[in-house]
PDB file of C-alpha atoms in Angstrom:
ATOM      1  CA  MET A  17     -17.217  74.801  27.413  1.00 43.00           C
ATOM      2  CA  ALA A  18     -20.349  76.614  26.303  1.00 44.00           C
ATOM      3  CA  ILE A  19     -20.130  79.161  23.522  1.00 42.00           C
ATOM      4  CA  VAL A  20     -21.817  82.395  24.447  1.00 41.00           C
ATOM      5  CA  GLU A  21     -23.804  84.054  21.655  1.00 42.00           C
ATOM      6  CA  PHE A  22     -24.221  87.824  21.970  1.00 37.00           C
ATOM      7  CA  GLY A  23     -27.780  88.568  21.045  1.00 42.00           C
ATOM      8  CA  GLY A  24     -27.871  85.591  18.771  1.00 42.00           C
ATOM      9  CA  LEU A  25     -25.564  87.225  16.179  1.00 38.00           C
ATOM     10  CA  GLY A  26     -22.672  85.327  14.673  1.00 40.00           C
ATOM     11  CA  PRO A  27     -19.529  86.941  13.139  1.00 37.00           C
ATOM     12  CA  ARG A  28     -21.109  87.303   9.664  1.00 41.00           C
ATOM     13  CA  ASP A  29     -24.264  88.861  11.095  1.00 43.00           C
ATOM     14  CA  VAL A  30     -22.175  91.370  13.073  1.00 35.00           C
ATOM     15  CA  ARG A  31     -20.196  92.352   9.928  1.00 39.00           C
ATOM     16  CA  TYR A  32     -23.308  92.843   7.806  1.00 42.00           C
ATOM     17  CA  ALA A  33     -25.034  94.817  10.536  1.00 45.00           C
ATOM     18  CA  ALA A  34     -22.009  97.086  10.860  1.00 40.00           C
ATOM     19  CA  SER A  35     -21.926  97.573   7.094  1.00 48.00           C
ATOM     20  CA  ARG A  36     -25.571  98.582   7.056  1.00 51.00           C
ATOM     21  CA  ALA A  37     -24.971 101.047   9.865  1.00 49.00           C
ATOM     22  CA  LEU A  38     -21.940 102.551   8.115  1.00 44.00           C
ATOM     23  CA  ARG A  39     -23.879 102.902   4.879  1.00 50.00           C
ATOM     24  CA  ALA A  40     -26.606 104.691   6.733  1.00 53.00           C
ATOM     25  CA  LEU A  41     -24.019 107.144   8.068  1.00 50.00           C
ATOM     26  CA  TRP A  42     -22.179 107.548   4.753  1.00 50.00           C
ATOM     27  CA  ARG A  43     -25.185 108.681   2.765  1.00 57.00           C
ATOM     28  CA  PRO A  44     -25.716 112.002   4.571  1.00 59.00           C
ATOM     29  CA  ALA A  45     -21.938 112.528   4.863  1.00 55.00           C
ATOM     30  CA  LEU A  46     -21.490 111.983   1.141  1.00 50.00           C
ATOM     31  CA  ALA A  47     -24.348 114.335   0.361  1.00 58.00           C
ATOM     32  CA  LEU A  48     -22.820 116.974   2.598  1.00 57.00           C
ATOM     33  CA  THR A  49     -19.398 116.556   0.956  1.00 59.00           C
ATOM     34  CA  LEU A  50     -20.872 116.908  -2.509  1.00 55.00           C
ATOM     35  CA  ALA A  51     -22.772 120.007  -1.473  1.00 58.00           C
ATOM     36  CA  VAL A  52     -19.645 121.618  -0.024  1.00 53.00           C
ATOM     37  CA  THR A  53     -17.573 120.706  -3.077  1.00 53.00           C
ATOM     38  CA  SER A  54     -20.176 122.090  -5.466  1.00 56.00           C
ATOM     39  CA  ALA A  55     -20.335 125.306  -3.505  1.00 55.00           C
ATOM     40  CA  ALA A  56     -16.532 125.649  -3.559  1.00 51.00           C
ATOM     41  CA  CYS A  57     -16.394 125.002  -7.285  1.00 50.00           C
ATOM     42  CA  ALA A  58     -19.133 127.517  -7.875  1.00 51.00           C
ATOM     43  CA  SER A  59     -17.275 130.113  -5.843  1.00 50.00           C
ATOM     44  CA  ARG A  60     -14.146 129.525  -7.959  1.00 50.00           C
ATOM     45  CA  ALA A  61     -15.909 129.398 -11.314  1.00 51.00           C
ATOM     46  CA  VAL A  62     -14.257 131.541 -13.985  1.00 50.00           C
ATOM     47  CA  ASP A  63     -16.167 134.673 -14.712  1.00 57.00           C
ATOM     48  CA  PRO A  64     -16.975 134.745 -18.463  1.00 59.00           C
ATOM     49  CA  ALA A  65     -16.105 138.438 -18.545  1.00 59.00           C
ATOM     50  CA  THR A  66     -12.685 137.694 -17.041  1.00 68.00           C
ATOM     51  CA  THR A  67     -12.077 134.933 -19.594  1.00 82.00           C
ATOM     52  CA  ALA A  68     -12.998 137.214 -22.481  1.00 76.00           C
ATOM     53  CA  GLU A  69     -10.704 139.922 -21.105  1.00 76.00           C
ATOM     54  CA  ALA A  70      -7.789 137.482 -20.809  1.00 74.00           C
ATOM     55  CA  GLU A  71      -8.320 136.212 -24.343  1.00 81.00           C
ATOM     56  CA  ALA A  72      -8.447 139.749 -25.676  1.00 79.00           C
ATOM     57  CA  ALA A  73      -5.211 140.610 -23.860  1.00 74.00           C
ATOM     58  CA  TYR A  74      -3.561 137.501 -25.302  1.00 78.00           C
ATOM     59  CA  ARG A  75      -4.674 138.410 -28.827  1.00 85.00           C
ATOM     60  CA  ASP A  76      -3.335 141.931 -28.324  1.00 83.00           C
ATOM     61  CA  THR A  77       0.020 140.495 -27.215  1.00 86.00           C
ATOM     62  CA  LEU A  78       0.232 138.285 -30.280  1.00 87.00           C
ATOM     63  CA  ALA A  79      -0.710 141.194 -32.542  1.00 91.00           C
ATOM     64  CA  ARG A  80       1.959 143.442 -30.969  1.00 89.00           C
ATOM     65  CA  SER A  81       4.580 140.734 -31.369  1.00 90.00           C
ATOM     66  CA  ALA A  82       3.613 140.260 -35.010  1.00 92.00           C
ATOM     67  CA  ARG A  83       3.794 144.008 -35.665  1.00 92.00           C
ATOM     68  CA  LEU A  84       7.252 144.309 -34.106  1.00 92.00           C
ATOM     69  CA  TRP A  85       8.457 141.280 -36.035  1.00 93.00           C
ATOM     70  CA  LYS A  86       7.132 142.588 -39.347  1.00 93.00           C
ATOM     71  CA  ARG A  87       8.671 146.019 -38.805  1.00 92.00           C
ATOM     72  CA  ALA A  88      12.052 144.576 -37.827  1.00 91.00           C
ATOM     73  CA  GLU A  89      12.083 142.197 -40.788  1.00 94.00           C
ATOM     74  CA  THR A  90      11.146 145.008 -43.183  1.00 95.00           C
ATOM     75  CA  LEU A  91      13.990 147.161 -41.896  1.00 93.00           C
ATOM     76  CA  ARG A  92      16.449 144.283 -42.100  1.00 92.00           C
ATOM     77  CA  ALA A  93      15.362 143.576 -45.684  1.00 93.00           C
ATOM     78  CA  GLN A  94      16.027 147.206 -46.565  1.00 91.00           C
ATOM     79  CA  ASP A  95      19.452 146.955 -44.928  1.00 90.00           C
ATOM     80  CA  GLN A  96      20.251 143.837 -46.956  1.00 88.00           C
ATOM     81  CA  ALA A  97      19.023 145.437 -50.180  1.00 91.00           C
ATOM     82  CA  ALA A  98      21.392 148.354 -49.617  1.00 87.00           C
ATOM     83  CA  ALA A  99      24.209 145.897 -48.843  1.00 87.00           C
ATOM     84  CA  ILE A 100      23.633 144.111 -52.159  1.00 89.00           C
ATOM     85  CA  GLN A 101      23.814 147.404 -54.031  1.00 87.00           C
ATOM     86  CA  LEU A 102      27.033 148.220 -52.208  1.00 83.00           C
ATOM     87  CA  TYR A 103      28.458 144.868 -53.272  1.00 82.00           C
ATOM     88  CA  VAL A 104      27.590 145.616 -56.908  1.00 81.00           C
ATOM     89  CA  LEU A 105      29.313 149.011 -56.634  1.00 79.00           C
ATOM     90  CA  ASP A 106      32.373 147.361 -55.064  1.00 79.00           C
ATOM     91  CA  GLU A 107      32.563 144.986 -58.013  1.00 76.00           C
ATOM     92  CA  ALA A 108      32.320 147.939 -60.384  1.00 73.00           C
ATOM     93  CA  GLU A 109      35.106 149.746 -58.542  1.00 74.00           C
ATOM     94  CA  ALA A 110      37.307 146.660 -58.772  1.00 73.00           C
ATOM     95  CA  THR A 111      37.193 146.800 -62.564  1.00 74.00           C
ATOM     96  CA  GLY A 112      38.413 150.383 -62.761  1.00 71.00           C
ATOM     97  CA  SER A 113      38.199 153.879 -61.369  1.00 68.00           C
ATOM     98  CA  PRO A 114      34.538 154.659 -60.549  1.00 68.00           C
ATOM     99  CA  PRO A 115      33.043 158.002 -61.574  1.00 73.00           C
ATOM    100  CA  PRO A 116      32.307 160.567 -58.823  1.00 74.00           C
ATOM    101  CA  LEU A 117      28.577 159.890 -59.116  1.00 76.00           C
ATOM    102  CA  LEU A 118      29.098 156.249 -58.118  1.00 78.00           C
ATOM    103  CA  LYS A 119      31.221 157.279 -55.149  1.00 78.00           C
ATOM    104  CA  LYS A 120      28.455 159.610 -53.994  1.00 83.00           C
ATOM    105  CA  ARG A 121      25.890 156.843 -54.419  1.00 84.00           C
ATOM    106  CA  ARG A 122      28.085 154.489 -52.437  1.00 83.00           C
ATOM    107  CA  ARG A 123      28.283 156.876 -49.480  1.00 88.00           C
ATOM    108  CA  ALA A 124      24.505 157.353 -49.543  1.00 89.00           C
ATOM    109  CA  LEU A 125      23.948 153.590 -49.537  1.00 89.00           C
ATOM    110  CA  GLN A 126      26.323 153.139 -46.607  1.00 88.00           C
ATOM    111  CA  VAL A 127      24.412 155.727 -44.587  1.00 91.00           C
ATOM    112  CA  GLU A 128      21.070 154.174 -45.531  1.00 92.00           C
ATOM    113  CA  ALA A 129      22.183 150.633 -44.666  1.00 91.00           C
ATOM    114  CA  ALA A 130      23.556 151.717 -41.278  1.00 92.00           C
ATOM    115  CA  ALA A 131      20.336 153.602 -40.435  1.00 93.00           C
ATOM    116  CA  ARG A 132      18.053 150.701 -41.389  1.00 94.00           C
ATOM    117  CA  ARG A 133      20.237 148.249 -39.455  1.00 94.00           C
ATOM    118  CA  ALA A 134      20.121 150.412 -36.330  1.00 95.00           C
ATOM    119  CA  GLU A 135      16.328 150.695 -36.571  1.00 95.00           C
ATOM    120  CA  ALA A 136      15.985 146.946 -37.065  1.00 95.00           C
ATOM    121  CA  ILE A 137      18.094 146.304 -33.965  1.00 96.00           C
ATOM    122  CA  VAL A 138      15.799 148.564 -31.932  1.00 95.00           C
ATOM    123  CA  ALA A 139      12.709 146.727 -33.217  1.00 95.00           C
ATOM    124  CA  TYR A 140      14.186 143.273 -32.556  1.00 95.00           C
ATOM    125  CA  ARG A 141      15.183 144.308 -29.039  1.00 96.00           C
ATOM    126  CA  ALA A 142      11.673 145.607 -28.347  1.00 95.00           C
ATOM    127  CA  LEU A 143      10.281 142.177 -29.189  1.00 95.00           C
ATOM    128  CA  VAL A 144      12.977 140.068 -27.530  1.00 95.00           C
ATOM    129  CA  ASP A 145      13.283 141.996 -24.272  1.00 95.00           C
ATOM    130  CA  ALA A 146       9.586 142.663 -23.570  1.00 94.00           C
ATOM    131  CA  PRO A 147       8.609 140.633 -20.459  1.00 92.00           C
ATOM    132  CA  ASP A 148       5.114 139.915 -21.783  1.00 90.00           C
ATOM    133  CA  LEU A 149       6.456 138.651 -25.127  1.00 92.00           C
ATOM    134  CA  ARG A 150       8.751 135.921 -23.807  1.00 91.00           C
ATOM    135  CA  SER A 151       6.393 133.252 -25.146  1.00 89.00           C
ATOM    136  CA  ALA A 152       5.710 135.024 -28.440  1.00 91.00           C
ATOM    137  CA  PRO A 153       6.026 132.665 -31.432  1.00 91.00           C
ATOM    138  CA  GLU A 154       8.449 135.040 -33.202  1.00 94.00           C
ATOM    139  CA  ARG A 155      10.824 135.428 -30.252  1.00 95.00           C
ATOM    140  CA  SER A 156      13.424 132.766 -31.127  1.00 95.00           C
ATOM    141  CA  ARG A 157      13.627 134.004 -34.731  1.00 96.00           C
ATOM    142  CA  ALA A 158      13.874 137.587 -33.504  1.00 96.00           C
ATOM    143  CA  LEU A 159      16.744 136.655 -31.170  1.00 97.00           C
ATOM    144  CA  PHE A 160      18.687 135.091 -34.032  1.00 97.00           C
ATOM    145  CA  ALA A 161      17.976 138.002 -36.379  1.00 97.00           C
ATOM    146  CA  LEU A 162      19.007 140.453 -33.639  1.00 97.00           C
ATOM    147  CA  ALA A 163      22.312 138.645 -33.167  1.00 97.00           C
ATOM    148  CA  LEU A 164      22.935 138.672 -36.936  1.00 96.00           C
ATOM    149  CA  SER A 165      22.171 142.394 -37.167  1.00 96.00           C
ATOM    150  CA  LEU A 166      24.486 143.140 -34.255  1.00 97.00           C
ATOM    151  CA  GLN A 167      27.221 141.084 -35.896  1.00 96.00           C
ATOM    152  CA  ASP A 168      26.719 142.962 -39.181  1.00 94.00           C
ATOM    153  CA  ALA A 169      26.959 146.221 -37.231  1.00 94.00           C
ATOM    154  CA  GLY A 170      30.353 145.194 -35.836  1.00 94.00           C
ATOM    155  CA  LYS A 171      29.046 144.630 -32.284  1.00 96.00           C
ATOM    156  CA  ALA A 172      30.598 141.189 -31.879  1.00 96.00           C
ATOM    157  CA  GLU A 173      30.390 140.907 -28.096  1.00 97.00           C
ATOM    158  CA  GLU A 174      26.710 141.785 -27.950  1.00 97.00           C
ATOM    159  CA  ALA A 175      26.072 139.441 -30.877  1.00 97.00           C
ATOM    160  CA  LYS A 176      27.734 136.589 -28.955  1.00 97.00           C
ATOM    161  CA  LYS A 177      25.548 137.367 -25.950  1.00 98.00           C
ATOM    162  CA  ARG A 178      22.381 137.159 -28.049  1.00 98.00           C
ATOM    163  CA  TYR A 179      23.440 133.928 -29.766  1.00 98.00           C
ATOM    164  CA  ARG A 180      24.078 132.359 -26.352  1.00 98.00           C
ATOM    165  CA  GLN A 181      20.733 133.678 -25.115  1.00 97.00           C
ATOM    166  CA  LEU A 182      19.041 131.911 -28.016  1.00 97.00           C
ATOM    167  CA  LEU A 183      20.803 128.631 -27.197  1.00 97.00           C
ATOM    168  CA  GLU A 184      19.889 128.882 -23.506  1.00 97.00           C
ATOM    169  CA  GLU A 185      16.277 130.044 -23.809  1.00 96.00           C
ATOM    170  CA  HIS A 186      15.253 128.313 -27.056  1.00 96.00           C
ATOM    171  CA  PRO A 187      17.490 125.207 -27.358  1.00 94.00           C
ATOM    172  CA  GLU A 188      15.091 123.498 -29.766  1.00 93.00           C
ATOM    173  CA  ALA A 189      14.623 126.480 -32.084  1.00 95.00           C
ATOM    174  CA  PRO A 190      15.245 125.861 -35.815  1.00 94.00           C
ATOM    175  CA  ALA A 191      17.952 128.554 -35.817  1.00 95.00           C
ATOM    176  CA  THR A 192      20.016 126.772 -33.135  1.00 96.00           C
ATOM    177  CA  PRO A 193      22.476 125.074 -35.567  1.00 96.00           C
ATOM    178  CA  GLU A 194      23.108 128.409 -37.307  1.00 97.00           C
ATOM    179  CA  ALA A 195      23.650 130.105 -33.934  1.00 97.00           C
ATOM    180  CA  TYR A 196      26.293 127.517 -32.987  1.00 98.00           C
ATOM    181  CA  LEU A 197      28.056 128.055 -36.316  1.00 97.00           C
ATOM    182  CA  ALA A 198      27.902 131.843 -35.914  1.00 97.00           C
ATOM    183  CA  LEU A 199      29.553 131.509 -32.498  1.00 98.00           C
ATOM    184  CA  ALA A 200      32.163 129.229 -34.071  1.00 98.00           C
ATOM    185  CA  ASN A 201      32.962 131.861 -36.706  1.00 97.00           C
ATOM    186  CA  LEU A 202      33.281 134.563 -34.056  1.00 97.00           C
ATOM    187  CA  ALA A 203      35.538 132.339 -31.951  1.00 97.00           C
ATOM    188  CA  PHE A 204      37.712 131.582 -35.009  1.00 97.00           C
ATOM    189  CA  ALA A 205      38.014 135.306 -35.711  1.00 96.00           C
ATOM    190  CA  ASP A 206      39.141 135.823 -32.098  1.00 96.00           C
ATOM    191  CA  GLY A 207      41.732 133.052 -32.394  1.00 96.00           C
ATOM    192  CA  ASP A 208      39.924 130.818 -29.888  1.00 97.00           C
ATOM    193  CA  LEU A 209      40.250 127.649 -31.961  1.00 97.00           C
ATOM    194  CA  ASP A 210      39.196 125.192 -29.242  1.00 97.00           C
ATOM    195  CA  GLU A 211      35.960 127.151 -28.813  1.00 97.00           C
ATOM    196  CA  ALA A 212      35.490 127.192 -32.581  1.00 97.00           C
ATOM    197  CA  VAL A 213      35.817 123.399 -32.813  1.00 97.00           C
ATOM    198  CA  TRP A 214      33.404 122.923 -29.907  1.00 97.00           C
ATOM    199  CA  ARG A 215      30.808 125.224 -31.456  1.00 97.00           C
ATOM    200  CA  CYS A 216      31.159 123.524 -34.841  1.00 97.00           C
ATOM    201  CA  ASP A 217      30.455 120.181 -33.181  1.00 97.00           C
ATOM    202  CA  GLY A 218      27.384 121.706 -31.543  1.00 96.00           C
ATOM    203  CA  SER A 219      26.113 122.797 -34.940  1.00 97.00           C
ATOM    204  CA  LEU A 220      26.836 119.406 -36.505  1.00 96.00           C
ATOM    205  CA  ARG A 221      24.979 117.551 -33.745  1.00 95.00           C
ATOM    206  CA  ARG A 222      21.841 119.588 -34.371  1.00 92.00           C
ATOM    207  CA  SER A 223      21.883 120.011 -38.139  1.00 86.00           C
ATOM    208  CA  SER A 224      20.831 117.647 -40.911  1.00 82.00           C
ATOM    209  CA  GLY A 225      21.058 120.201 -43.743  1.00 90.00           C
ATOM    210  CA  ALA A 226      23.897 119.479 -46.156  1.00 91.00           C
ATOM    211  CA  GLY A 227      24.791 123.126 -46.748  1.00 93.00           C
ATOM    212  CA  LEU A 228      25.135 123.993 -43.083  1.00 94.00           C
ATOM    213  CA  ARG A 229      27.041 120.790 -42.344  1.00 95.00           C
ATOM    214  CA  LYS A 230      29.569 121.545 -45.078  1.00 95.00           C
ATOM    215  CA  ARG A 231      30.201 125.006 -43.679  1.00 96.00           C
ATOM    216  CA  ALA A 232      30.571 123.664 -40.142  1.00 96.00           C
ATOM    217  CA  LEU A 233      32.903 120.849 -41.226  1.00 97.00           C
ATOM    218  CA  TYR A 234      35.104 123.202 -43.235  1.00 96.00           C
ATOM    219  CA  LEU A 235      35.440 125.673 -40.362  1.00 97.00           C
ATOM    220  CA  LYS A 236      36.141 122.783 -37.997  1.00 97.00           C
ATOM    221  CA  ALA A 237      38.908 121.504 -40.294  1.00 96.00           C
ATOM    222  CA  TRP A 238      40.570 124.923 -40.434  1.00 95.00           C
ATOM    223  CA  SER A 239      40.307 125.314 -36.662  1.00 97.00           C
ATOM    224  CA  LEU A 240      41.854 121.890 -36.084  1.00 96.00           C
ATOM    225  CA  ARG A 241      44.703 122.656 -38.467  1.00 93.00           C
ATOM    226  CA  GLY A 242      45.354 125.846 -36.542  1.00 95.00           C
ATOM    227  CA  LEU A 243      45.679 123.848 -33.317  1.00 95.00           C
ATOM    228  CA  GLY A 244      48.788 122.075 -34.629  1.00 92.00           C
ATOM    229  CA  ARG A 245      49.998 118.989 -36.469  1.00 88.00           C
ATOM    230  CA  SER A 246      48.635 116.640 -33.823  1.00 91.00           C
ATOM    231  CA  HIS A 247      45.141 117.564 -34.997  1.00 93.00           C
ATOM    232  CA  ASN A 248      45.782 116.983 -38.721  1.00 90.00           C
ATOM    233  CA  ARG A 249      44.121 113.566 -38.705  1.00 89.00           C
ATOM    234  CA  ALA A 250      40.894 114.977 -37.254  1.00 93.00           C
ATOM    235  CA  ALA A 251      41.047 117.846 -39.759  1.00 93.00           C
ATOM    236  CA  MET A 252      41.413 115.369 -42.616  1.00 91.00           C
ATOM    237  CA  GLU A 253      38.378 113.415 -41.386  1.00 93.00           C
ATOM    238  CA  ALA A 254      36.268 116.597 -41.412  1.00 95.00           C
ATOM    239  CA  LEU A 255      37.400 117.329 -44.988  1.00 93.00           C
ATOM    240  CA  ARG A 256      36.714 113.741 -46.047  1.00 90.00           C
ATOM    241  CA  ASP A 257      33.162 114.095 -44.726  1.00 92.00           C
ATOM    242  CA  ILE A 258      32.663 117.080 -47.050  1.00 92.00           C
ATOM    243  CA  VAL A 259      34.053 115.258 -50.102  1.00 87.00           C
ATOM    244  CA  ARG A 260      31.817 112.242 -49.377  1.00 87.00           C
ATOM    245  CA  MET A 261      28.664 114.375 -49.453  1.00 87.00           C
ATOM    246  CA  ARG A 262      26.580 114.935 -52.561  1.00 85.00           C
ATOM    247  CA  ARG A 263      27.781 117.728 -54.813  1.00 83.00           C
ATOM    248  CA  SER A 264      25.996 121.075 -54.584  1.00 86.00           C
ATOM    249  CA  ASP A 265      24.908 123.483 -57.281  1.00 87.00           C
ATOM    250  CA  PRO A 266      28.157 124.691 -58.932  1.00 84.00           C
ATOM    251  CA  ARG A 267      27.015 128.317 -58.466  1.00 85.00           C
ATOM    252  CA  SER A 268      26.493 127.979 -54.706  1.00 87.00           C
ATOM    253  CA  LEU A 269      28.733 128.799 -51.760  1.00 85.00           C
ATOM    254  CA  GLU A 270      28.658 125.125 -50.766  1.00 87.00           C
ATOM    255  CA  ALA A 271      30.205 124.164 -54.123  1.00 89.00           C
ATOM    256  CA  GLN A 272      33.080 126.554 -53.429  1.00 91.00           C
ATOM    257  CA  ILE A 273      33.520 124.956 -50.001  1.00 92.00           C
ATOM    258  CA  GLU A 274      33.576 121.493 -51.595  1.00 90.00           C
ATOM    259  CA  ASP A 275      36.321 122.518 -54.036  1.00 89.00           C
ATOM    260  CA  ALA A 276      38.362 124.169 -51.283  1.00 92.00           C
ATOM    261  CA  ALA A 277      37.946 121.120 -49.027  1.00 90.00           C
ATOM    262  CA  ALA A 278      39.123 118.797 -51.800  1.00 87.00           C
ATOM    263  CA  GLN A 279      42.215 120.939 -52.376  1.00 88.00           C
ATOM    264  CA  GLU A 280      42.973 121.064 -48.658  1.00 88.00           C
ATOM    265  CA  LEU A 281      42.584 117.311 -48.427  1.00 86.00           C
ATOM    266  CA  VAL A 282      45.027 116.817 -51.285  1.00 86.00           C
ATOM    267  CA  ASN A 283      47.526 119.093 -49.527  1.00 85.00           C
ATOM    268  CA  LEU A 284      47.175 117.247 -46.225  1.00 84.00           C
ATOM    269  CA  TYR A 285      47.531 113.836 -47.845  1.00 82.00           C
ATOM    270  CA  THR A 286      50.579 115.076 -49.728  1.00 81.00           C
ATOM    271  CA  ASP A 287      52.260 116.484 -46.637  1.00 78.00           C
ATOM    272  CA  HIS A 288      51.059 114.272 -43.786  1.00 71.00           C
ATOM    273  CA  GLY A 289      48.769 111.509 -45.042  1.00 68.00           C
ATOM    274  CA  ASP A 290      49.219 107.803 -45.597  1.00 72.00           C
ATOM    275  CA  PRO A 291      49.518 107.122 -49.376  1.00 74.00           C
ATOM    276  CA  ASP A 292      47.657 103.804 -49.132  1.00 73.00           C
ATOM    277  CA  GLN A 293      44.803 105.415 -47.221  1.00 78.00           C
ATOM    278  CA  ALA A 294      44.692 108.252 -49.744  1.00 77.00           C
ATOM    279  CA  GLU A 295      44.387 105.847 -52.667  1.00 77.00           C
ATOM    280  CA  ALA A 296      41.602 103.890 -50.942  1.00 81.00           C
ATOM    281  CA  PHE A 297      39.654 107.026 -50.083  1.00 82.00           C
ATOM    282  CA  PHE A 298      39.922 108.728 -53.470  1.00 78.00           C
ATOM    283  CA  ALA A 299      39.131 105.470 -55.281  1.00 76.00           C
ATOM    284  CA  ALA A 300      35.809 105.355 -53.426  1.00 77.00           C
ATOM    285  CA  ALA A 301      35.025 108.996 -54.242  1.00 75.00           C
ATOM    286  CA  GLY A 302      34.021 108.368 -57.860  1.00 72.00           C
ATOM    287  CA  PRO A 303      35.323 110.197 -60.968  1.00 73.00           C
ATOM    288  CA  ARG A 304      36.201 113.257 -58.933  1.00 76.00           C
ATOM    289  CA  GLY A 305      38.258 111.093 -56.582  1.00 78.00           C
ATOM    290  CA  ALA A 306      40.412 109.835 -59.450  1.00 77.00           C
ATOM    291  CA  LYS A 307      41.252 113.416 -60.428  1.00 80.00           C
ATOM    292  CA  LEU A 308      42.118 114.325 -56.857  1.00 80.00           C
ATOM    293  CA  LEU A 309      44.317 111.248 -56.472  1.00 80.00           C
ATOM    294  CA  ALA A 310      46.173 112.131 -59.678  1.00 80.00           C
ATOM    295  CA  LEU A 311      46.685 115.654 -58.336  1.00 81.00           C
ATOM    296  CA  ALA A 312      48.004 114.318 -55.021  1.00 79.00           C
ATOM    297  CA  ARG A 313      50.438 112.006 -56.822  1.00 80.00           C
ATOM    298  CA  SER A 314      51.655 114.862 -58.997  1.00 82.00           C
ATOM    299  CA  ARG A 315      52.472 116.779 -55.821  1.00 77.00           C
ATOM    300  CA  GLY A 316      54.418 113.881 -54.320  1.00 76.00           C
ATOM    301  CA  LEU A 317      51.776 111.998 -52.325  1.00 74.00           C
ATOM    302  CA  GLY A 318      53.141 110.869 -48.981  1.00 64.00           C
ATOM    303  CA  THR A 319      56.459 112.711 -49.337  1.00 62.00           C
ATOM    304  CA  GLY A 320      55.860 114.774 -46.242  1.00 53.00           C
ATOM    305  CA  ARG A 321      54.847 111.667 -44.275  1.00 53.00           C
ATOM    306  CA  ARG A 322      58.083 109.885 -45.239  1.00 48.00           C
ATOM    307  CA  LEU A 323      60.129 112.930 -44.264  1.00 38.00           C
ATOM    308  CA  GLU A 324      58.392 113.033 -40.878  1.00 46.00           C
ATOM    309  CA  ARG A 325      59.288 109.380 -40.258  1.00 44.00           C
ATOM    310  CA  LEU A 326      62.877 110.085 -41.282  1.00 33.00           C
ATOM    311  CA  ASP A 327      63.062 113.014 -38.876  1.00 39.00           C
ATOM    312  CA  ARG A 328      61.845 110.798 -36.025  1.00 43.00           C
ATOM    313  CA  LYS A 329      64.479 108.180 -36.832  1.00 42.00           C
ATOM    314  CA  ILE A 330      67.279 110.750 -36.926  1.00 34.00           C
ATOM    315  CA  TYR A 331      66.249 112.707 -33.855  1.00 36.00           C
TER     316      TYR A 331
END
């Protein structure tokens, strides 16, 4: 059978000829596409005047946010200064009957503190609630400070709302662990101990600072104890975590928490704890642990635990 050749072109010649033809067509098409694209880009090019206007507006927004933040912080500082003076007067009153002049000064300070706090709340709200300031760099700090000021003013429900707003809108903010602990304290005050434990755990998951962790652990231990004897073991573990941590400055609040936690742990070991476990734990706690173990033994370490076992056998 004869093979018919079309125009003397084999398969390779046909492919190369087609490629040459396609290239010839592509060149003008590509040029046209580039021209159209360039024209479209040119039509959408940002007007330098518009860019300058947007940058100016952004700078104005940042400046307004900074002004509101500075004013609110100044007012809050004045509120706190008045509160410190009130504390000093309270200490003076505790030592004896204060003169009438001090009583008058105390009333004036109370009025001043309340006025500055109210003004600070207004300034914080202006920053936090402004739609165009939602991305302001001070907003998360302002939310936390607003919640604190509301709490100081006795507006617990609104303070809770602002703390939750901070957690929802700025979950990675540095103040998040403190906000969780503040909510835990408010829940504890309301008697909602399960909520308090949950919020303490939220603070502990997000905090690496020793001082904050000690406060959260101590509040968690008290909340667990309030939930009943079945939670004593978990409460003891929270207290043990505090005792294991490095000691704080003796003049600090954390040092007071450490001492209170150690005393609570001794009480729990005396009433409910395993004597062998107590000895192992306190032995590993250094010189302080030896003192605590001696105190627990003097109070009848494990007596309560033995009585509990006896009760179960009898009943």
